[in-house]
Amino acid sequence: MLNIVRSMLLVLSCASLLVSSQAQQKRVSPQRAASPLGYEPELVSTAEADDAAAKENAGRTGGESEIESLQRTVRRLSAQVDRLSEELNALKTQQRELFDLERLSRAEQRADSLRTQLTDVQSREADLKARLEQLEYDLDPASIERRAALIGTTRPEEVREQIRRQLESERARLRSQLELLERRRQGLESAIARADAEIERLRARLNEADDEATSGSIESSDGEQNSQRNAPPVTQPTRPPRSYVP
């Protein structure tokens, strides 16, 4: 696309130079030779002069038509270059929007995955907290006494100590797991907040691009209508009056 635009600009510049050179050549008018003095006036037929003037006018009209044709070609090439430039800008904008849409899709998928992980962590955290509450109740001396009485031994003190150590070991293990889950939950919440912020930023950029595209199309349509309405009328070249030699 860029190569096409460069080629069109090169052709446009060459056509402009050709129009300028031909216009300068047409401006050069031949000088009229001075009539010699000292002779008696005599009648001269104007038929040849009329034919010469007609040929000159025809040549001038043909030259002006050629210049107008070149000017129309220049305008057409200029319009094509402008259209190609607009299409190139539109293509770049579309590619940027597609890239943002892809990023938005990935961000939304990542946010959904993070929320799923957060739900799982919160569920496990709730189970651990419930188990810790039960362990705190089981570590009560009255609860340990009732549990030791169910075993039926001649050494109740050793049984109660063994039960207490088992419960404290399990409580320490669950507390360690709960701390890991809490850190995991905090990391997931931060990641979800960043993903949501990126989603909002990408959505705002896409909405802004859509608004600019809509307003640009409206302005372009209005500009074309105004240019057609304000375009000057095409003037036909005027034919110079005939000159007669006395």
PDB file of C-alpha atoms in Angstrom:
ATOM      1  CA  MET A   1       0.000   0.000   0.000  1.00  0.00           C
ATOM      2  CA  LEU A   2       2.841   2.459   0.807  1.00  0.00           C
ATOM      3  CA  ASN A   3       4.539   1.696  -2.520  1.00  0.00           C
ATOM      4  CA  ILE A   4       1.315   2.476  -4.386  1.00  0.00           C
ATOM      5  CA  VAL A   5       0.991   5.809  -2.580  1.00  0.00           C
ATOM      6  CA  ARG A   6       4.608   6.727  -3.424  1.00  0.00           C
ATOM      7  CA  SER A   7       4.078   5.838  -7.099  1.00  0.00           C
ATOM      8  CA  MET A   8       0.935   7.941  -7.259  1.00  0.00           C
ATOM      9  CA  LEU A   9       2.744  10.912  -5.697  1.00  0.00           C
ATOM     10  CA  LEU A  10       5.570  10.580  -8.250  1.00  0.00           C
ATOM     11  CA  VAL A  11       3.130  10.526 -11.187  1.00  0.00           C
ATOM     12  CA  LEU A  12       1.274  13.479  -9.675  1.00  0.00           C
ATOM     13  CA  SER A  13       4.448  15.594  -9.423  1.00  0.00           C
ATOM     14  CA  CYS A  14       5.496  14.746 -13.012  1.00  0.00           C
ATOM     15  CA  ALA A  15       2.072  15.712 -14.354  1.00  0.00           C
ATOM     16  CA  SER A  16       2.193  19.016 -12.436  1.00  0.00           C
ATOM     17  CA  LEU A  17       5.608  19.866 -13.939  1.00  0.00           C
ATOM     18  CA  LEU A  18       4.321  19.043 -17.446  1.00  0.00           C
ATOM     19  CA  VAL A  19       1.289  21.289 -17.006  1.00  0.00           C
ATOM     20  CA  SER A  20       3.466  24.165 -15.772  1.00  0.00           C
ATOM     21  CA  SER A  21       5.915  23.874 -18.682  1.00  0.00           C
ATOM     22  CA  GLN A  22       3.174  23.791 -21.299  1.00  0.00           C
ATOM     23  CA  ALA A  23       1.387  26.730 -19.710  1.00  0.00           C
ATOM     24  CA  GLN A  24       4.592  28.781 -19.880  1.00  0.00           C
ATOM     25  CA  GLN A  25       5.086  27.884 -23.518  1.00  0.00           C
ATOM     26  CA  LYS A  26       1.527  28.950 -24.321  1.00  0.00           C
ATOM     27  CA  ARG A  27       2.055  32.327 -22.682  1.00  0.00           C
ATOM     28  CA  VAL A  28       4.823  33.264 -25.175  1.00  0.00           C
ATOM     29  CA  SER A  29       3.120  35.231 -27.990  1.00  0.00           C
ATOM     30  CA  PRO A  30       4.842  35.998 -31.279  1.00  0.00           C
ATOM     31  CA  GLN A  31       5.647  39.656 -31.880  1.00  0.00           C
ATOM     32  CA  ARG A  32       4.114  41.361 -34.835  1.00  0.00           C
ATOM     33  CA  ALA A  33       6.580  42.569 -37.442  1.00  0.00           C
ATOM     34  CA  ALA A  34       6.544  46.316 -38.055  1.00  0.00           C
ATOM     35  CA  SER A  35       5.166  47.328 -41.432  1.00  0.00           C
ATOM     36  CA  PRO A  36       7.683  49.214 -43.575  1.00  0.00           C
ATOM     37  CA  LEU A  37       7.102  52.911 -44.116  1.00  0.00           C
ATOM     38  CA  GLY A  38       7.445  54.965 -47.232  1.00  0.00           C
ATOM     39  CA  TYR A  39       5.140  52.953 -49.451  1.00  0.00           C
ATOM     40  CA  GLU A  40       1.752  53.826 -50.668  1.00  0.00           C
ATOM     41  CA  PRO A  41      -1.089  51.946 -49.007  1.00  0.00           C
ATOM     42  CA  GLU A  42      -2.619  49.247 -51.079  1.00  0.00           C
ATOM     43  CA  LEU A  43      -5.529  46.931 -50.643  1.00  0.00           C
ATOM     44  CA  VAL A  44      -4.646  43.634 -49.019  1.00  0.00           C
ATOM     45  CA  SER A  45      -6.958  40.663 -48.907  1.00  0.00           C
ATOM     46  CA  THR A  46      -7.884  39.597 -45.374  1.00  0.00           C
ATOM     47  CA  ALA A  47      -8.701  36.020 -46.343  1.00  0.00           C
ATOM     48  CA  GLU A  48      -5.224  34.775 -45.529  1.00  0.00           C
ATOM     49  CA  ALA A  49      -5.214  36.753 -42.276  1.00  0.00           C
ATOM     50  CA  ASP A  50      -8.570  35.259 -41.322  1.00  0.00           C
ATOM     51  CA  ASP A  51      -7.300  31.775 -42.031  1.00  0.00           C
ATOM     52  CA  ALA A  52      -4.159  32.415 -40.001  1.00  0.00           C
ATOM     53  CA  ALA A  53      -6.205  33.829 -37.108  1.00  0.00           C
ATOM     54  CA  ALA A  54      -8.552  30.844 -37.257  1.00  0.00           C
ATOM     55  CA  LYS A  55      -5.609  28.442 -37.215  1.00  0.00           C
ATOM     56  CA  GLU A  56      -4.051  30.349 -34.336  1.00  0.00           C
ATOM     57  CA  ASN A  57      -7.307  30.280 -32.411  1.00  0.00           C
ATOM     58  CA  ALA A  58      -7.728  26.573 -33.122  1.00  0.00           C
ATOM     59  CA  GLY A  59      -4.180  25.878 -31.957  1.00  0.00           C
ATOM     60  CA  ARG A  60      -4.743  27.966 -28.837  1.00  0.00           C
ATOM     61  CA  THR A  61      -8.018  26.176 -28.124  1.00  0.00           C
ATOM     62  CA  GLY A  62      -6.330  22.805 -28.637  1.00  0.00           C
ATOM     63  CA  GLY A  63      -3.510  23.816 -26.303  1.00  0.00           C
ATOM     64  CA  GLU A  64      -5.945  24.973 -23.665  1.00  0.00           C
ATOM     65  CA  SER A  65      -7.908  21.730 -24.009  1.00  0.00           C
ATOM     66  CA  GLU A  66      -4.704  19.746 -23.534  1.00  0.00           C
ATOM     67  CA  ILE A  67      -3.846  21.757 -20.427  1.00  0.00           C
ATOM     68  CA  GLU A  68      -7.324  21.225 -19.037  1.00  0.00           C
ATOM     69  CA  SER A  69      -7.000  17.504 -19.720  1.00  0.00           C
ATOM     70  CA  LEU A  70      -3.702  17.393 -17.856  1.00  0.00           C
ATOM     71  CA  GLN A  71      -5.211  19.363 -15.001  1.00  0.00           C
ATOM     72  CA  ARG A  72      -8.082  16.913 -14.767  1.00  0.00           C
ATOM     73  CA  THR A  73      -5.539  14.073 -14.716  1.00  0.00           C
ATOM     74  CA  VAL A  74      -3.637  15.790 -11.920  1.00  0.00           C
ATOM     75  CA  ARG A  75      -6.830  16.263  -9.906  1.00  0.00           C
ATOM     76  CA  ARG A  76      -7.811  12.650 -10.451  1.00  0.00           C
ATOM     77  CA  LEU A  77      -4.401  11.389  -9.341  1.00  0.00           C
ATOM     78  CA  SER A  78      -4.470  13.672  -6.323  1.00  0.00           C
ATOM     79  CA  ALA A  79      -7.886  12.326  -5.346  1.00  0.00           C
ATOM     80  CA  GLN A  80      -6.598   8.753  -5.727  1.00  0.00           C
ATOM     81  CA  VAL A  81      -3.600   9.522  -3.510  1.00  0.00           C
ATOM     82  CA  ASP A  82      -5.875  11.023  -0.862  1.00  0.00           C
ATOM     83  CA  ARG A  83      -8.172   8.024  -1.014  1.00  0.00           C
ATOM     84  CA  LEU A  84      -5.260   5.587  -0.701  1.00  0.00           C
ATOM     85  CA  SER A  85      -3.914   7.534   2.267  1.00  0.00           C
ATOM     86  CA  GLU A  86      -7.302   7.379   3.966  1.00  0.00           C
ATOM     87  CA  GLU A  87      -7.554   3.640   3.298  1.00  0.00           C
ATOM     88  CA  LEU A  88      -4.051   3.118   4.722  1.00  0.00           C
ATOM     89  CA  ASN A  89      -4.928   5.046   7.883  1.00  0.00           C
ATOM     90  CA  ALA A  90      -8.164   3.097   8.200  1.00  0.00           C
ATOM     91  CA  LEU A  91      -6.235  -0.175   7.834  1.00  0.00           C
ATOM     92  CA  LYS A  92      -3.794   0.837  10.577  1.00  0.00           C
ATOM     93  CA  THR A  93      -6.678   1.788  12.851  1.00  0.00           C
ATOM     94  CA  GLN A  94      -8.416  -1.525  12.170  1.00  0.00           C
ATOM     95  CA  GLN A  95      -5.255  -3.503  12.940  1.00  0.00           C
ATOM     96  CA  ARG A  96      -4.819  -1.593  16.204  1.00  0.00           C
ATOM     97  CA  GLU A  97      -8.430  -2.290  17.148  1.00  0.00           C
ATOM     98  CA  LEU A  98      -8.015  -6.006  16.386  1.00  0.00           C
ATOM     99  CA  PHE A  99      -4.897  -6.101  18.557  1.00  0.00           C
ATOM    100  CA  ASP A 100      -6.765  -4.389  21.400  1.00  0.00           C
ATOM    101  CA  LEU A 101      -9.675  -6.815  21.002  1.00  0.00           C
ATOM    102  CA  GLU A 102      -7.292  -9.758  21.280  1.00  0.00           C
ATOM    103  CA  ARG A 103      -5.709  -8.264  24.395  1.00  0.00           C
ATOM    104  CA  LEU A 104      -9.153  -7.651  25.862  1.00  0.00           C
ATOM    105  CA  SER A 105     -10.172 -11.255  25.238  1.00  0.00           C
ATOM    106  CA  ARG A 106      -7.011 -12.576  26.914  1.00  0.00           C
ATOM    107  CA  ALA A 107      -7.480 -10.226  29.873  1.00  0.00           C
ATOM    108  CA  GLU A 108     -11.086 -11.356  30.359  1.00  0.00           C
ATOM    109  CA  GLN A 109     -10.071 -15.019  30.211  1.00  0.00           C
ATOM    110  CA  ARG A 110      -7.279 -14.411  32.719  1.00  0.00           C
ATOM    111  CA  ALA A 111      -9.672 -12.584  35.065  1.00  0.00           C
ATOM    112  CA  ASP A 112     -12.180 -15.472  34.883  1.00  0.00           C
ATOM    113  CA  SER A 113      -9.447 -18.015  35.623  1.00  0.00           C
ATOM    114  CA  LEU A 114      -8.207 -15.958  38.576  1.00  0.00           C
ATOM    115  CA  ARG A 115     -11.721 -15.686  39.989  1.00  0.00           C
ATOM    116  CA  THR A 116     -12.159 -19.453  39.722  1.00  0.00           C
ATOM    117  CA  GLN A 117      -8.902 -19.994  41.626  1.00  0.00           C
ATOM    118  CA  LEU A 118      -9.953 -17.428  44.221  1.00  0.00           C
ATOM    119  CA  THR A 119     -13.247 -19.238  44.788  1.00  0.00           C
ATOM    120  CA  ASP A 120     -11.398 -22.518  45.333  1.00  0.00           C
ATOM    121  CA  VAL A 121      -8.941 -20.908  47.760  1.00  0.00           C
ATOM    122  CA  GLN A 122     -11.740 -19.264  49.722  1.00  0.00           C
ATOM    123  CA  SER A 123     -13.573 -22.593  49.989  1.00  0.00           C
ATOM    124  CA  ARG A 124     -10.471 -24.391  51.297  1.00  0.00           C
ATOM    125  CA  GLU A 125      -9.789 -21.509  53.666  1.00  0.00           C
ATOM    126  CA  ALA A 126     -13.286 -21.776  55.082  1.00  0.00           C
ATOM    127  CA  ASP A 127     -12.873 -25.543  55.626  1.00  0.00           C
ATOM    128  CA  LEU A 128      -9.573 -25.032  57.459  1.00  0.00           C
ATOM    129  CA  LYS A 129     -11.041 -22.353  59.696  1.00  0.00           C
ATOM    130  CA  ALA A 130     -13.949 -24.635  60.598  1.00  0.00           C
ATOM    131  CA  ARG A 131     -11.526 -27.448  61.422  1.00  0.00           C
ATOM    132  CA  LEU A 132      -9.401 -25.108  63.560  1.00  0.00           C
ATOM    133  CA  GLU A 133     -12.473 -24.110  65.526  1.00  0.00           C
ATOM    134  CA  GLN A 134     -13.231 -27.757  66.144  1.00  0.00           C
ATOM    135  CA  LEU A 135      -9.630 -28.371  67.280  1.00  0.00           C
ATOM    136  CA  GLU A 136      -9.813 -25.480  69.734  1.00  0.00           C
ATOM    137  CA  TYR A 137     -12.914 -27.085  71.208  1.00  0.00           C
ATOM    138  CA  ASP A 138     -11.247 -30.520  71.329  1.00  0.00           C
ATOM    139  CA  LEU A 139      -8.201 -29.051  73.109  1.00  0.00           C
ATOM    140  CA  ASP A 140     -10.333 -27.983  76.017  1.00  0.00           C
ATOM    141  CA  PRO A 141      -9.291 -30.045  79.093  1.00  0.00           C
ATOM    142  CA  ALA A 142     -12.841 -31.243  79.654  1.00  0.00           C
ATOM    143  CA  SER A 143     -13.055 -32.510  76.091  1.00  0.00           C
ATOM    144  CA  ILE A 144      -9.691 -34.281  76.408  1.00  0.00           C
ATOM    145  CA  GLU A 145     -10.872 -35.851  79.688  1.00  0.00           C
ATOM    146  CA  ARG A 146     -14.037 -37.181  78.108  1.00  0.00           C
ATOM    147  CA  ARG A 147     -12.086 -38.567  75.138  1.00  0.00           C
ATOM    148  CA  ALA A 148      -9.523 -40.273  77.398  1.00  0.00           C
ATOM    149  CA  ALA A 149     -12.294 -41.817  79.474  1.00  0.00           C
ATOM    150  CA  LEU A 150     -13.644 -43.542  76.403  1.00  0.00           C
ATOM    151  CA  ILE A 151     -10.329 -45.327  75.827  1.00  0.00           C
ATOM    152  CA  GLY A 152     -10.253 -47.103  79.168  1.00  0.00           C
ATOM    153  CA  THR A 153      -6.663 -47.271  80.424  1.00  0.00           C
ATOM    154  CA  THR A 154      -4.817 -47.564  83.710  1.00  0.00           C
ATOM    155  CA  ARG A 155      -2.690 -44.510  82.829  1.00  0.00           C
ATOM    156  CA  PRO A 156      -5.169 -41.737  82.054  1.00  0.00           C
ATOM    157  CA  GLU A 157      -2.552 -38.973  82.438  1.00  0.00           C
ATOM    158  CA  GLU A 158      -0.417 -40.401  79.601  1.00  0.00           C
ATOM    159  CA  VAL A 159      -3.484 -40.879  77.410  1.00  0.00           C
ATOM    160  CA  ARG A 160      -4.619 -37.285  77.978  1.00  0.00           C
ATOM    161  CA  GLU A 161      -1.112 -35.984  77.160  1.00  0.00           C
ATOM    162  CA  GLN A 162      -0.953 -38.048  74.001  1.00  0.00           C
ATOM    163  CA  ILE A 163      -4.358 -36.768  72.855  1.00  0.00           C
ATOM    164  CA  ARG A 164      -3.354 -33.188  73.598  1.00  0.00           C
ATOM    165  CA  ARG A 165      -0.093 -33.493  71.612  1.00  0.00           C
ATOM    166  CA  GLN A 166      -1.907 -34.962  68.608  1.00  0.00           C
ATOM    167  CA  LEU A 167      -4.470 -32.175  68.617  1.00  0.00           C
ATOM    168  CA  GLU A 168      -1.810 -29.453  68.963  1.00  0.00           C
ATOM    169  CA  SER A 169       0.229 -30.957  66.105  1.00  0.00           C
ATOM    170  CA  GLU A 170      -2.806 -30.980  63.842  1.00  0.00           C
ATOM    171  CA  ARG A 171      -3.648 -27.413  64.864  1.00  0.00           C
ATOM    172  CA  ALA A 172      -0.153 -26.190  63.988  1.00  0.00           C
ATOM    173  CA  ARG A 173      -0.291 -27.928  60.618  1.00  0.00           C
ATOM    174  CA  LEU A 174      -3.691 -26.419  59.795  1.00  0.00           C
ATOM    175  CA  ARG A 175      -2.553 -22.954  60.856  1.00  0.00           C
ATOM    176  CA  SER A 176       0.436 -23.217  58.499  1.00  0.00           C
ATOM    177  CA  GLN A 177      -1.842 -24.239  55.639  1.00  0.00           C
ATOM    178  CA  LEU A 178      -4.233 -21.420  56.469  1.00  0.00           C
ATOM    179  CA  GLU A 179      -1.425 -18.849  56.301  1.00  0.00           C
ATOM    180  CA  LEU A 180      -0.415 -20.132  52.861  1.00  0.00           C
ATOM    181  CA  LEU A 181      -3.996 -19.921  51.661  1.00  0.00           C
ATOM    182  CA  GLU A 182      -4.349 -16.378  53.009  1.00  0.00           C
ATOM    183  CA  ARG A 183      -1.249 -15.240  51.096  1.00  0.00           C
ATOM    184  CA  ARG A 184      -2.526 -17.030  48.001  1.00  0.00           C
ATOM    185  CA  ARG A 185      -5.901 -15.317  48.354  1.00  0.00           C
ATOM    186  CA  GLN A 186      -4.322 -11.876  48.683  1.00  0.00           C
ATOM    187  CA  GLY A 187      -2.183 -12.463  45.574  1.00  0.00           C
ATOM    188  CA  LEU A 188      -5.224 -13.569  43.578  1.00  0.00           C
ATOM    189  CA  GLU A 189      -7.224 -10.534  44.686  1.00  0.00           C
ATOM    190  CA  SER A 190      -4.396  -8.203  43.563  1.00  0.00           C
ATOM    191  CA  ALA A 191      -4.091 -10.022  40.215  1.00  0.00           C
ATOM    192  CA  ILE A 192      -7.845  -9.788  39.662  1.00  0.00           C
ATOM    193  CA  ALA A 193      -7.768  -6.054  40.393  1.00  0.00           C
ATOM    194  CA  ARG A 194      -4.986  -5.542  37.824  1.00  0.00           C
ATOM    195  CA  ALA A 195      -6.814  -7.634  35.237  1.00  0.00           C
ATOM    196  CA  ASP A 196     -10.040  -5.679  35.781  1.00  0.00           C
ATOM    197  CA  ALA A 197      -8.146  -2.392  35.414  1.00  0.00           C
ATOM    198  CA  GLU A 198      -6.621  -3.562  32.129  1.00  0.00           C
ATOM    199  CA  ILE A 199     -10.047  -4.669  30.886  1.00  0.00           C
ATOM    200  CA  GLU A 200     -11.547  -1.271  31.665  1.00  0.00           C
ATOM    201  CA  ARG A 201      -8.648   0.528  29.964  1.00  0.00           C
ATOM    202  CA  LEU A 202      -8.920  -1.568  26.797  1.00  0.00           C
ATOM    203  CA  ARG A 203     -12.694  -1.149  26.656  1.00  0.00           C
ATOM    204  CA  ALA A 204     -12.326   2.616  27.014  1.00  0.00           C
ATOM    205  CA  ARG A 205      -9.754   2.687  24.187  1.00  0.00           C
ATOM    206  CA  LEU A 206     -12.007   0.653  21.894  1.00  0.00           C
ATOM    207  CA  ASN A 207     -15.012   2.851  22.660  1.00  0.00           C
ATOM    208  CA  GLU A 208     -12.934   5.954  21.944  1.00  0.00           C
ATOM    209  CA  ALA A 209     -11.773   4.477  18.622  1.00  0.00           C
ATOM    210  CA  ASP A 210     -15.376   3.688  17.669  1.00  0.00           C
ATOM    211  CA  ASP A 211     -16.472   7.236  18.498  1.00  0.00           C
ATOM    212  CA  GLU A 212     -13.621   8.724  16.445  1.00  0.00           C
ATOM    213  CA  ALA A 213     -14.440   6.486  13.481  1.00  0.00           C
ATOM    214  CA  THR A 214     -18.113   7.464  13.637  1.00  0.00           C
ATOM    215  CA  SER A 215     -17.388  11.212  13.875  1.00  0.00           C
ATOM    216  CA  GLY A 216     -14.746  10.950  11.126  1.00  0.00           C
ATOM    217  CA  SER A 217     -17.166   9.312   8.710  1.00  0.00           C
ATOM    218  CA  ILE A 218     -19.765  12.008   9.404  1.00  0.00           C
ATOM    219  CA  GLU A 219     -17.226  14.809   8.869  1.00  0.00           C
ATOM    220  CA  SER A 220     -15.989  13.192   5.661  1.00  0.00           C
ATOM    221  CA  SER A 221     -19.522  12.978   4.277  1.00  0.00           C
ATOM    222  CA  ASP A 222     -20.198  16.621   5.185  1.00  0.00           C
ATOM    223  CA  GLY A 223     -16.898  17.695   3.615  1.00  0.00           C
ATOM    224  CA  GLU A 224     -17.686  15.950   0.338  1.00  0.00           C
ATOM    225  CA  GLN A 225     -21.111  17.572   0.176  1.00  0.00           C
ATOM    226  CA  ASN A 226     -19.636  21.012   0.900  1.00  0.00           C
ATOM    227  CA  SER A 227     -16.879  20.579  -1.704  1.00  0.00           C
ATOM    228  CA  GLN A 228     -19.409  19.585  -4.335  1.00  0.00           C
ATOM    229  CA  ARG A 229     -21.652  22.502  -3.404  1.00  0.00           C
ATOM    230  CA  ASN A 230     -18.791  25.050  -3.373  1.00  0.00           C
ATOM    231  CA  ALA A 231     -17.002  23.775  -6.483  1.00  0.00           C
ATOM    232  CA  PRO A 232     -16.497  26.599  -9.049  1.00  0.00           C
ATOM    233  CA  PRO A 233     -18.257  26.207 -12.408  1.00  0.00           C
ATOM    234  CA  VAL A 234     -16.227  25.082 -15.392  1.00  0.00           C
ATOM    235  CA  THR A 235     -15.468  28.052 -17.660  1.00  0.00           C
ATOM    236  CA  GLN A 236     -15.070  27.671 -21.381  1.00  0.00           C
ATOM    237  CA  PRO A 237     -12.115  29.439 -23.058  1.00  0.00           C
ATOM    238  CA  THR A 238     -13.057  32.690 -24.795  1.00  0.00           C
ATOM    239  CA  ARG A 239     -12.190  33.113 -28.431  1.00  0.00           C
ATOM    240  CA  PRO A 240     -10.256  36.327 -29.173  1.00  0.00           C
ATOM    241  CA  PRO A 241     -11.732  38.717 -31.785  1.00  0.00           C
ATOM    242  CA  ARG A 242     -10.469  38.641 -35.331  1.00  0.00           C
ATOM    243  CA  SER A 243      -7.833  41.163 -36.301  1.00  0.00           C
ATOM    244  CA  TYR A 244      -7.856  42.692 -39.769  1.00  0.00           C
ATOM    245  CA  VAL A 245      -4.827  44.140 -41.439  1.00  0.00           C
ATOM    246  CA  PRO A 246      -5.705  47.548 -42.972  1.00  0.00           C
TER     247      PRO A 246
END
